[in-house]
């Protein structure tokens, strides 16, 4: 029986997509073979590959002046690849340290360029994003790096900071759940294994005009310009995640696109936060209201000793994946695009019943 | 109807593996979700992940002193990652240039360390591997890099050169089709999309004792030591290729392991080369007999104008993927582990009939 899957990533996918994969995986499109056995230079695979890229352009309204790249290694590899490509000469990368993922981006970047923290929330336990006034930008800053949503901490930018340098964002855990104001960004990247596809693929969307100034003194796989000029076919792409993503993108389009995803995300998150806020302190969010994520709702029980029982009762009801990240503990409900409202309602019902049964 | 798939990669997989994927892809192992929706930290996924690594150890008789890493980016990314990790201080990498892939490894490596060609077959059109006497090793050479099988040129080492430095090999297109004498190697790597799994994964098998001397001044994803210490779970691994690979590895074990794969590979290749050699020059292999690949059999028709008709007639019979790489033309039959002998027999029957019908 299918459970309600609150995993933080890999995470729930539309069941209709899984069923379509099941029906096609032995033989794709009368080709006499599986999509995963096919040359990536074949017309059949290329239709999927370019179809996926076109859908991303359409759904996120990516302007003509940007390239959509499919790169392996997840967002984690981009922590190195981004400064390798962009920090040429004496330019610097500013990083806003909003939590576990932003910290990793900064630490990894330090090996491949001059980077610095433009702000850190470490001393306040990562409970919010900074205001613009709190950001310290240094002379020669090439970009300001943001982590649009901290999957572990549940902290999200609800608005983009207005700064005089291009933004770069890791959108791994809220890609395709919100529109992107492209005029502000030089690069947007993210792993796809939360809102979009199975693991093994990152999207990197790059402003084309910067490619001629990116480094070419790198092995081919590390070069943004080469992935762009080869349509992400410089070497064999990760066929299966791209193939599944193309189906998920169509599922998103059929349900009304990114605007509809954004609206549904707000509704799901609002219900959980309301249940938290109206619990008389039985449940509490550690995140300041203005920075609360609508993708990863993190909360604690006032009585920490009850958290294990809460998670066990959830599992008994078929609600799984609610354990907070091992680095922070507590409860985390990841409610990505493919999470149905009914799953969130079941969670909130449990929260109310658990509270009244033990309170 | 299922075709006989001679694609060079991605390439044919055992149909029993595809059918097992079909049966499990909506719900895996009574978990209430797909394997591609599951946390990579779950016991259920870990059993698959470690099961795959254990099978690689067992089948390739990997000694305890080596680590088996799962890394994204294919062999192409290793062209950069290898020298980034190994060429610390003043050490150099020697490269044997046996064709298109070896050349790329050398060119990419040059951005991340001091590398040089210890031999090149370019001037003789890449028709063989060198003898040991032909290799020029420089002082301070950290490793000699080999491309065990050139997928495009059809050139393969049938024996490993006996040199006084550790070997490193790209085995992308003959992994798991031959035993590996581990005492000679520091690193063996390769993409899995030919003999083992769908695209999106490279295996990197590293001698553990060298890890403490590899570079750590790198973003996390580029560090061999970090992939090793985290069991290839530093970040989200590419779940689907690992999951399918685990099934292919069991399929290999059930058929007798690597020794049986090696024997079957010899039989398949011998039949095609015999058909070429007994064709009175109608077909010809450009590769010298001692260096002929048993994975990618490359050949030309004496009358080049007949090649398109040959490939078309093959397709009519359900034999597909025989077009030579676009950089060299001609015919290429990729006959990896999952290619049944009956497929090779059908190809050779076609070759004989095509020759007699037009000769």
XYZ file of C-alpha atoms in Angstrom:
718
model
C 0.000 0.000 0.000
C 1.297 3.417 -0.934
C 2.417 5.534 2.015
C 2.426 9.320 2.373
C 6.091 10.052 1.785
C 7.524 13.085 3.623
C 11.149 12.241 2.774
C 13.426 15.242 2.218
C 14.997 13.848 -0.941
C 14.896 11.554 -2.772
C 11.216 12.166 -2.265
C 7.722 11.505 -3.435
C 6.961 11.559 -7.148
C 3.570 11.605 -8.881
C 2.301 8.032 -8.926
C 1.093 8.515 -12.495
C 4.706 9.150 -13.502
C 5.874 5.959 -11.786
C 3.155 3.991 -13.562
C 4.137 5.432 -16.927
C 7.773 4.449 -16.282
C 6.611 0.941 -15.369
C 4.682 0.629 -18.622
C 7.586 1.809 -20.791
C 10.738 0.570 -19.099
C 11.140 -2.688 -21.035
C 10.430 -1.167 -24.443
C 10.228 2.553 -25.164
C 8.171 3.974 -27.996
C 8.286 0.857 -30.249
C 12.073 1.104 -30.419
C 12.692 -2.537 -29.525
C 14.682 -1.499 -26.450
C 14.498 0.372 -23.176
C 15.155 4.109 -22.988
C 18.117 3.200 -20.755
C 19.662 0.965 -23.453
C 19.444 3.544 -26.208
C 22.176 5.679 -27.746
C 21.981 9.175 -26.329
C 22.572 10.386 -29.894
C 19.394 8.710 -31.145
C 16.448 10.807 -32.316
C 14.247 8.988 -29.813
C 16.360 9.935 -26.802
C 17.026 13.440 -28.100
C 13.284 14.091 -28.230
C 13.120 13.336 -24.501
C 16.292 15.291 -23.684
C 15.364 18.446 -25.576
C 11.734 18.040 -24.539
C 12.780 18.221 -20.901
C 14.930 21.304 -21.491
C 12.117 23.010 -23.413
C 9.623 22.304 -20.627
C 11.961 23.835 -18.054
C 12.220 26.942 -20.221
C 8.478 27.104 -20.623
C 7.530 26.442 -17.004
C 10.141 28.719 -15.425
C 9.854 31.333 -18.210
C 13.603 31.105 -18.769
C 14.606 33.947 -21.116
C 16.424 33.263 -24.398
C 19.598 34.655 -22.897
C 20.002 31.681 -20.535
C 21.180 28.109 -21.158
C 19.653 25.134 -19.356
C 22.339 22.570 -18.497
C 21.982 19.002 -17.226
C 25.019 18.142 -15.090
C 25.751 15.173 -12.861
C 27.040 15.351 -9.290
C 24.129 17.132 -7.646
C 24.197 20.585 -6.129
C 27.168 19.435 -4.062
C 29.381 19.290 -7.139
C 28.211 22.772 -8.117
C 29.646 24.059 -4.836
C 33.029 23.510 -6.515
C 32.121 23.968 -10.158
C 30.507 27.370 -9.691
C 33.593 29.215 -8.377
C 35.852 27.216 -10.730
C 33.934 28.710 -13.627
C 33.018 32.166 -12.346
C 35.833 33.333 -10.092
C 38.404 34.240 -12.702
C 41.036 36.900 -12.016
C 40.673 38.729 -8.705
C 36.920 38.456 -8.366
C 35.315 37.183 -5.171
C 32.233 35.211 -4.283
C 30.041 36.412 -1.414
C 28.012 33.752 0.399
C 25.027 34.158 2.667
C 25.346 31.500 5.332
C 21.804 30.509 6.216
C 22.451 26.937 7.317
C 23.959 23.545 6.593
C 23.825 23.770 2.802
C 25.001 27.368 2.525
C 27.924 26.530 4.817
C 28.934 23.645 2.595
C 28.748 25.806 -0.513
C 31.062 28.331 1.129
C 33.543 25.781 2.483
C 33.741 23.895 -0.805
C 34.011 27.080 -2.807
C 37.032 28.196 -0.800
C 39.210 25.648 -2.614
C 38.414 27.080 -6.028
C 38.350 30.838 -5.625
C 38.278 33.673 -3.136
C 35.024 33.428 -1.249
C 33.705 34.972 1.947
C 30.626 34.990 4.166
C 28.560 38.110 3.508
C 26.459 37.194 6.543
C 26.124 34.206 8.824
C 23.233 32.990 10.938
C 25.412 30.493 12.770
C 25.467 32.435 16.056
C 21.685 32.685 16.058
C 21.217 29.012 15.203
C 20.096 29.604 11.636
C 16.543 30.709 12.283
C 16.125 33.244 9.473
C 17.528 34.833 6.340
C 19.211 38.237 6.761
C 17.882 41.613 5.790
C 19.659 43.451 2.973
C 21.120 45.868 5.522
C 22.856 43.000 7.277
C 24.780 41.879 4.197
C 28.464 42.904 3.980
C 29.526 42.895 0.350
C 33.219 43.314 -0.385
C 34.813 45.197 -3.246
C 35.235 42.992 -6.331
C 32.330 40.678 -5.529
C 31.424 38.744 -8.644
C 28.238 37.213 -7.244
C 26.225 36.809 -4.072
C 25.428 33.162 -3.418
C 22.105 32.287 -1.770
C 20.628 28.986 -0.681
C 17.029 29.679 -1.566
C 15.718 27.016 0.799
C 17.628 25.243 3.557
C 16.351 21.672 3.409
C 17.644 20.827 6.877
C 16.876 24.059 8.732
C 13.607 24.856 7.002
C 14.667 28.448 6.272
C 13.623 29.988 2.953
C 13.981 33.345 1.205
C 10.495 34.640 0.653
C 11.950 37.622 -1.264
C 15.308 38.048 -2.976
C 17.755 40.550 -1.491
C 18.215 43.677 -3.571
C 22.003 43.962 -3.941
C 24.214 45.609 -6.599
C 25.819 42.328 -7.739
C 24.363 39.354 -9.641
C 22.723 36.658 -7.563
C 23.554 32.969 -7.763
C 21.209 30.530 -6.036
C 21.134 26.916 -5.013
C 17.459 26.067 -5.472
C 17.748 22.332 -4.880
C 14.797 22.094 -2.570
C 12.431 24.657 -4.045
C 13.130 24.479 -7.769
C 9.939 24.669 -9.803
C 7.860 25.665 -6.787
C 8.247 29.428 -7.326
C 8.847 31.808 -10.231
C 12.390 33.135 -10.744
C 13.089 36.828 -11.519
C 15.800 36.117 -14.079
C 17.033 39.692 -14.323
C 18.553 39.283 -10.848
C 20.402 36.019 -11.475
C 23.526 34.908 -13.309
C 23.240 31.247 -12.297
C 20.520 29.160 -10.694
C 21.299 25.539 -9.914
C 20.014 22.616 -7.927
C 19.769 18.872 -7.592
C 16.520 17.510 -9.008
C 15.816 14.782 -6.438
C 13.317 16.786 -4.423
C 10.790 18.474 -6.651
C 11.583 17.053 -10.059
C 13.141 13.654 -10.628
C 15.183 10.755 -9.259
C 18.664 11.567 -7.960
C 21.709 11.817 -10.211
C 21.150 15.113 -11.977
C 21.542 18.819 -11.319
C 19.986 21.608 -13.320
C 22.253 24.578 -13.932
C 20.643 27.551 -15.633
C 23.271 30.055 -16.726
C 23.124 33.513 -18.225
C 24.684 32.952 -21.647
C 26.549 36.249 -21.785
C 28.731 35.239 -18.837
C 29.930 32.029 -20.504
C 32.630 33.737 -22.521
C 34.126 34.997 -19.275
C 34.015 31.661 -17.463
C 37.196 29.656 -17.049
C 38.241 27.235 -19.762
C 41.360 26.072 -17.985
C 39.432 23.112 -16.648
C 38.780 19.497 -17.562
C 35.873 19.395 -19.987
C 33.276 18.131 -17.556
C 33.795 21.118 -15.273
C 33.198 23.753 -17.965
C 29.832 25.475 -18.100
C 30.541 26.758 -21.603
C 31.134 23.241 -22.935
C 27.970 21.817 -21.399
C 26.120 24.743 -22.956
C 27.610 24.420 -26.438
C 27.010 20.663 -26.481
C 23.424 20.857 -25.188
C 24.484 18.804 -22.145
C 25.603 15.994 -24.467
C 29.347 16.481 -24.190
C 29.423 12.996 -22.717
C 26.672 10.497 -21.973
C 24.007 12.308 -19.958
C 22.199 10.648 -17.007
C 19.374 9.349 -19.159
C 16.986 7.966 -16.559
C 16.631 11.054 -14.329
C 16.184 13.236 -17.421
C 13.577 10.857 -18.800
C 11.597 10.824 -15.534
C 11.987 14.586 -15.103
C 10.438 15.145 -18.523
C 7.342 13.302 -17.303
C 7.237 15.240 -14.011
C 7.519 18.512 -15.931
C 4.542 17.540 -18.060
C 2.668 16.636 -14.881
C 3.461 20.125 -13.528
C 2.308 21.774 -16.755
C -0.914 19.772 -16.777
C -1.686 20.986 -13.265
C -1.240 24.648 -14.111
C 2.508 25.215 -14.108
C 4.743 26.944 -11.595
C 2.095 29.452 -10.494
C -0.183 26.589 -9.514
C 2.713 24.782 -7.788
C 3.529 27.945 -5.823
C -0.072 28.349 -4.751
C -0.389 24.703 -3.699
C 2.893 24.960 -1.775
C 1.567 27.957 0.153
C -1.628 26.121 1.002
C 0.149 22.993 2.198
C 2.639 24.924 4.303
C 0.028 27.282 5.740
C -1.980 24.353 7.065
C 1.015 22.801 8.843
C 2.257 26.097 10.300
C -1.247 26.940 11.466
C -1.474 23.569 13.193
C 1.852 24.298 14.872
C 0.960 27.860 15.859
C -2.439 26.901 17.234
C -1.072 24.062 19.372
C -0.519 26.203 22.480
C 3.169 25.459 22.349
C 2.811 21.695 22.080
C 4.531 22.007 18.702
C 6.968 24.810 17.857
C 8.790 25.950 14.738
C 12.340 27.147 15.401
C 12.193 29.353 12.283
C 11.155 32.996 12.366
C 7.798 33.436 10.617
C 9.174 35.610 7.798
C 11.711 32.955 6.814
C 9.625 29.816 7.130
C 10.037 27.325 4.325
C 7.013 26.124 2.413
C 8.938 23.041 1.307
C 10.481 21.695 4.526
C 8.469 22.366 7.656
C 10.701 21.765 10.658
C 9.213 21.576 14.130
C 9.827 20.286 17.627
C 7.550 18.961 20.336
C 7.809 20.939 23.584
C 8.272 17.591 25.266
C 11.238 16.212 23.308
C 10.619 12.803 24.784
C 7.380 12.538 22.832
C 8.993 13.044 19.438
C 9.824 9.373 18.895
C 6.263 8.367 19.797
C 4.884 10.993 17.426
C 6.988 9.700 14.550
C 6.057 6.099 15.371
C 2.345 6.925 15.438
C 2.743 8.695 12.094
C 4.364 5.612 10.599
C 1.529 3.468 11.931
C -0.818 5.683 9.911
C 1.311 5.405 6.774
C 2.961 8.824 7.128
C 6.690 8.204 6.717
C 9.947 10.130 6.397
C 9.121 12.608 9.195
C 12.305 12.222 11.230
C 14.273 15.472 11.364
C 17.750 15.495 9.853
C 20.207 13.617 12.063
C 22.172 16.837 12.631
C 19.226 18.700 14.219
C 16.673 16.111 15.359
C 12.975 16.850 15.797
C 10.382 16.479 13.071
C 10.580 17.544 9.443
C 7.755 17.339 6.938
C 9.040 17.787 3.394
C 6.070 18.824 1.303
C 7.287 19.169 -2.259
C 5.259 19.602 -5.433
C 4.188 15.968 -5.609
C 2.855 15.890 -2.040
C -0.949 15.852 -2.239
C -2.948 18.141 0.040
C -4.568 15.006 1.433
C -1.156 13.919 2.768
C -0.722 17.223 4.576
C -4.259 17.003 5.948
C -3.506 13.533 7.300
C -0.387 14.908 8.983
C -2.249 17.807 10.581
C -5.020 15.503 11.733
C -2.393 13.343 13.395
C -0.814 16.429 14.995
C -4.130 17.503 16.481
C -5.059 14.038 17.670
C -1.644 13.305 19.102
C -1.749 16.573 21.003
C -5.223 16.075 22.466
C -4.559 12.407 23.271
C -1.472 13.174 25.288
C -2.008 16.796 26.331
C 9.589 -6.598 -30.772
C 12.966 -6.612 -29.068
C 15.869 -5.838 -31.390
C 19.491 -6.993 -31.189
C 21.130 -3.879 -29.781
C 24.746 -3.254 -30.830
C 24.841 0.282 -29.398
C 28.189 1.370 -27.966
C 26.702 2.799 -24.799
C 24.178 3.199 -23.360
C 23.761 -0.358 -24.515
C 21.896 -3.594 -24.183
C 20.973 -4.855 -20.724
C 19.682 -8.287 -19.710
C 15.967 -8.334 -20.460
C 15.345 -10.148 -17.171
C 16.786 -7.115 -15.373
C 14.481 -4.747 -17.257
C 11.499 -6.911 -16.381
C 12.455 -6.957 -12.705
C 12.717 -3.149 -12.752
C 9.290 -2.959 -14.357
C 7.777 -5.142 -11.652
C 9.300 -3.115 -8.801
C 9.391 0.482 -9.986
C 6.052 1.619 -8.513
C 6.607 -0.033 -5.132
C 9.871 -1.532 -3.923
C 10.010 -4.325 -1.396
C 6.694 -3.551 0.351
C 7.990 -0.117 1.330
C 4.955 1.767 0.041
C 7.117 3.752 -2.366
C 9.473 3.456 -5.317
C 13.192 2.897 -4.810
C 13.654 6.296 -6.512
C 11.461 8.045 -3.900
C 13.267 6.618 -0.894
C 15.760 8.257 1.437
C 19.255 7.157 0.525
C 19.834 6.809 4.288
C 17.081 4.195 4.611
C 17.961 0.596 5.451
C 16.127 -0.518 2.334
C 18.228 1.594 -0.024
C 21.436 0.905 1.884
C 20.946 -2.826 1.352
C 20.937 -2.183 -2.411
C 23.851 0.258 -2.272
C 26.152 -1.904 -0.174
C 24.937 -5.010 -1.967
C 26.133 -3.561 -5.257
C 29.520 -2.618 -3.799
C 29.915 -6.083 -2.258
C 29.089 -7.786 -5.554
C 31.708 -5.710 -7.339
C 34.249 -6.781 -4.729
C 33.249 -10.395 -5.071
C 33.083 -10.543 -8.869
C 36.284 -8.606 -9.538
C 38.085 -10.124 -6.526
C 38.839 -6.623 -5.262
C 41.318 -6.937 -2.372
C 40.548 -5.508 1.059
C 43.069 -2.766 0.456
C 40.883 -1.063 -2.169
C 37.757 1.077 -1.875
C 34.894 0.872 -4.360
C 33.445 4.334 -5.041
C 30.280 5.334 -6.857
C 30.781 8.758 -8.439
C 28.660 10.727 -10.885
C 29.945 12.389 -14.059
C 31.078 9.337 -15.970
C 34.644 8.504 -16.922
C 34.835 11.961 -18.487
C 34.729 13.621 -15.096
C 37.445 11.279 -13.864
C 39.729 12.682 -16.570
C 39.862 15.771 -14.351
C 39.284 14.267 -10.922
C 42.090 11.715 -11.191
C 44.977 14.190 -11.578
C 43.283 16.610 -9.133
C 43.550 13.915 -6.490
C 46.775 12.125 -7.415
C 49.132 14.728 -8.865
C 50.208 16.449 -5.681
C 53.594 18.146 -5.407
C 55.866 17.723 -8.435
C 54.590 14.329 -9.561
C 53.596 13.712 -13.172
C 51.036 11.582 -14.947
C 52.101 9.574 -17.989
C 49.371 8.808 -20.534
C 49.352 6.198 -23.285
C 47.503 7.744 -26.194
C 45.711 4.884 -27.910
C 42.785 6.789 -29.387
C 39.922 9.188 -28.867
C 39.324 8.444 -25.185
C 42.965 8.338 -24.141
C 43.490 11.672 -25.896
C 40.636 13.237 -23.980
C 41.974 11.907 -20.679
C 45.340 13.512 -21.433
C 43.942 16.839 -22.617
C 41.570 17.152 -19.683
C 44.232 16.090 -17.216
C 46.561 18.851 -18.380
C 44.437 21.447 -16.559
C 44.853 19.736 -13.200
C 48.444 18.529 -13.057
C 51.582 17.916 -15.065
C 50.784 15.217 -17.586
C 52.502 13.957 -20.728
C 52.077 11.394 -23.489
C 54.255 8.350 -22.811
C 53.387 7.132 -26.303
C 50.962 8.109 -29.018
C 49.409 6.081 -31.818
C 48.076 9.184 -33.527
C 50.548 9.121 -36.404
C 49.703 5.487 -37.145
C 45.966 6.123 -36.920
C 45.471 4.359 -33.616
C 45.593 0.768 -34.809
C 47.280 -0.845 -31.790
C 48.541 -0.512 -28.239
C 52.299 0.040 -27.803
C 54.896 -2.449 -26.634
C 56.537 -1.768 -23.291
C 59.744 -0.818 -25.093
C 57.913 1.982 -26.888
C 56.808 3.706 -23.678
C 58.792 6.770 -22.575
C 58.370 7.254 -18.847
C 59.683 10.461 -17.323
C 61.321 10.940 -13.954
C 58.765 11.580 -11.214
C 55.919 9.747 -12.899
C 53.187 9.074 -10.353
C 51.142 6.770 -12.582
C 50.817 5.490 -16.118
C 47.290 6.007 -17.450
C 45.860 3.425 -19.836
C 42.562 3.269 -21.686
C 41.985 -0.458 -21.459
C 39.581 -0.490 -24.397
C 39.047 2.263 -26.934
C 35.299 2.206 -27.576
C 35.582 4.191 -30.802
C 38.761 2.707 -32.293
C 38.194 -0.879 -31.145
C 41.736 -1.145 -29.699
C 42.196 -3.092 -26.455
C 45.068 -4.080 -24.192
C 45.167 -7.860 -24.167
C 47.985 -7.735 -21.587
C 49.010 -4.973 -19.187
C 52.369 -3.270 -19.766
C 55.018 -4.155 -17.207
C 56.298 -0.763 -16.029
C 57.942 0.390 -12.777
C 55.109 2.784 -11.841
C 51.520 2.120 -10.727
C 48.948 1.753 -13.464
C 45.703 3.680 -13.651
C 43.090 2.521 -16.151
C 39.898 3.780 -17.695
C 37.934 0.537 -18.113
C 34.644 2.106 -19.157
C 34.036 -0.254 -22.038
C 35.435 -3.513 -20.708
C 34.719 -3.337 -16.983
C 33.557 -6.676 -15.608
C 34.489 -8.514 -18.813
C 38.019 -9.431 -17.647
C 39.833 -10.052 -14.385
C 42.010 -7.238 -12.979
C 45.498 -7.889 -11.546
C 45.114 -5.505 -8.635
C 48.768 -5.539 -7.615
C 49.535 -3.472 -10.729
C 46.887 -0.776 -10.237
C 46.371 2.238 -7.986
C 43.077 3.289 -9.572
C 40.660 1.643 -11.979
C 37.659 3.657 -13.119
C 34.958 3.687 -15.717
C 31.451 4.700 -16.655
C 28.944 1.896 -16.131
C 26.705 2.498 -19.146
C 28.257 -0.191 -21.307
C 28.655 -3.432 -19.398
C 26.866 -2.714 -16.163
C 24.031 -0.252 -15.807
C 22.193 2.789 -17.132
C 24.215 5.972 -17.578
C 24.881 8.420 -14.753
C 27.457 6.568 -12.677
C 31.168 5.832 -12.695
C 32.921 3.192 -10.660
C 36.224 4.282 -9.171
C 38.195 1.568 -7.412
C 41.082 3.062 -5.458
C 43.972 1.587 -3.509
C 43.224 2.735 0.029
C 46.813 3.396 1.021
C 47.093 6.189 -1.549
C 44.107 8.097 -0.167
C 46.066 9.780 2.597
C 48.343 11.245 -0.072
C 45.570 12.479 -2.337
C 44.685 16.159 -2.404
C 42.166 17.526 0.085
C 42.363 21.078 -1.184
C 39.302 20.420 -3.281
C 35.555 20.845 -3.069
C 34.123 17.801 -1.325
C 32.661 16.132 -4.387
C 36.072 15.986 -6.060
C 37.826 14.188 -3.188
C 38.434 10.463 -3.478
C 39.137 10.201 0.251
C 35.756 11.698 1.135
C 33.809 9.421 -1.188
C 35.699 6.516 0.381
C 35.129 7.510 4.008
C 31.423 8.152 3.384
C 30.811 4.931 1.425
C 29.821 7.023 -1.607
C 27.058 8.638 0.452
C 28.659 12.029 0.997
C 25.721 13.432 -0.928
C 22.727 11.771 -2.557
C 24.044 8.979 -4.790
C 22.554 8.259 -8.229
C 20.092 5.713 -6.903
C 18.629 4.307 -10.103
C 21.867 3.315 -11.887
C 23.164 1.737 -8.664
C 19.893 -0.140 -8.199
C 19.947 -1.506 -11.763
C 23.664 -2.293 -11.552
C 23.062 -4.424 -8.468
C 20.690 -6.542 -10.550
C 23.118 -6.788 -13.469
C 25.878 -7.850 -11.085
C 23.675 -10.646 -9.754
C 22.925 -11.632 -13.342
C 26.685 -11.826 -13.988
C 27.242 -13.883 -10.858
C 24.441 -16.260 -11.776
C 26.053 -16.861 -15.151
C 29.442 -17.768 -13.715
C 31.050 -14.444 -12.881
C 33.810 -12.535 -14.615
C 35.617 -15.662 -15.845
C 32.475 -16.734 -17.677
C 31.976 -13.171 -19.004
C 35.554 -13.159 -20.301
C 35.109 -16.499 -22.022
C 31.818 -15.471 -23.610
C 33.400 -12.206 -24.770
C 36.204 -14.115 -26.478
C 33.736 -16.409 -28.223
C 31.583 -13.566 -29.473
C 34.532 -11.549 -30.739
C 36.270 -14.550 -32.301
C 33.218 -15.290 -34.419
C 32.999 -11.742 -35.777
C 36.735 -11.412 -36.441
C 36.739 -14.823 -38.172
C 33.873 -13.682 -40.370
C 35.854 -10.548 -41.218
C 39.131 -12.384 -41.834
C 37.535 -15.066 -43.997
C 35.720 -12.556 -46.189
C 38.504 -12.276 -48.789
C 38.873 -8.616 -48.022
C 35.181 -7.777 -48.380
C 35.297 -6.752 -44.713
C 38.448 -5.513 -43.008
C 39.409 -4.625 -39.440
C 41.675 -1.570 -39.176
C 43.070 -2.864 -35.889
C 46.203 -5.006 -35.644
C 45.266 -8.551 -34.541
C 47.130 -8.376 -31.217
C 45.177 -5.275 -30.150
C 41.705 -6.158 -31.338
C 38.933 -5.391 -28.895
C 36.540 -8.126 -27.835
C 34.006 -5.481 -26.824
C 33.841 -3.129 -29.821
C 34.520 -4.781 -33.172
C 35.203 -2.063 -35.717
C 35.312 -2.889 -39.408
C 34.995 -1.389 -42.852
C 33.647 -2.710 -46.143
C 36.227 -2.627 -48.936
C 33.575 -0.876 -50.978
C 32.748 2.057 -48.679
C 29.659 2.793 -50.747
C 28.093 -0.441 -49.540
C 28.337 0.409 -45.850
C 25.044 2.286 -45.695
C 23.247 -0.588 -47.457
C 24.813 -3.069 -45.037
C 23.638 -1.097 -42.015
C 20.179 -0.695 -43.535
C 19.878 -4.430 -44.219
C 20.964 -5.115 -40.651
C 18.253 -2.815 -39.324
C 15.701 -4.585 -41.508
C 16.676 -7.788 -39.690
C 16.399 -6.146 -36.264
C 20.149 -5.654 -35.760
C 20.566 -2.031 -34.705
C 23.246 0.351 -33.462
C 25.903 -0.808 -35.969
C 26.879 2.588 -37.370
C 30.528 3.409 -36.619
C 31.228 6.429 -34.445
C 30.624 9.647 -36.348
C 34.331 10.551 -36.070
C 35.529 7.428 -37.928
C 32.615 6.029 -39.909
C 32.341 2.380 -40.979
C 30.674 -0.321 -38.913
C 30.981 -0.991 -35.179
C 29.461 -3.923 -33.356
C 29.536 -3.384 -29.616
C 29.224 -6.797 -28.025
C 29.175 -6.283 -24.272
C 28.339 -8.791 -21.544
C 24.599 -8.653 -22.110
C 24.865 -9.345 -25.866
C 23.672 -12.908 -26.435
C 25.694 -15.205 -28.710
C 22.586 -15.524 -30.869
C 22.838 -11.799 -31.631
C 26.409 -12.185 -32.802
C 25.467 -15.225 -34.897
C 22.718 -13.206 -36.550
C 25.246 -10.483 -37.354
C 27.738 -12.929 -38.851
C 25.013 -14.617 -40.876
C 24.104 -11.224 -42.262
C 27.754 -10.489 -43.039
C 28.102 -13.749 -44.987
C 24.848 -13.321 -46.862
C 25.439 -9.681 -47.659
C 28.851 -10.559 -49.050
C 27.659 -13.432 -51.219
C 24.615 -11.510 -52.427
C 26.666 -8.594 -53.675
C 30.115 -10.132 -54.160
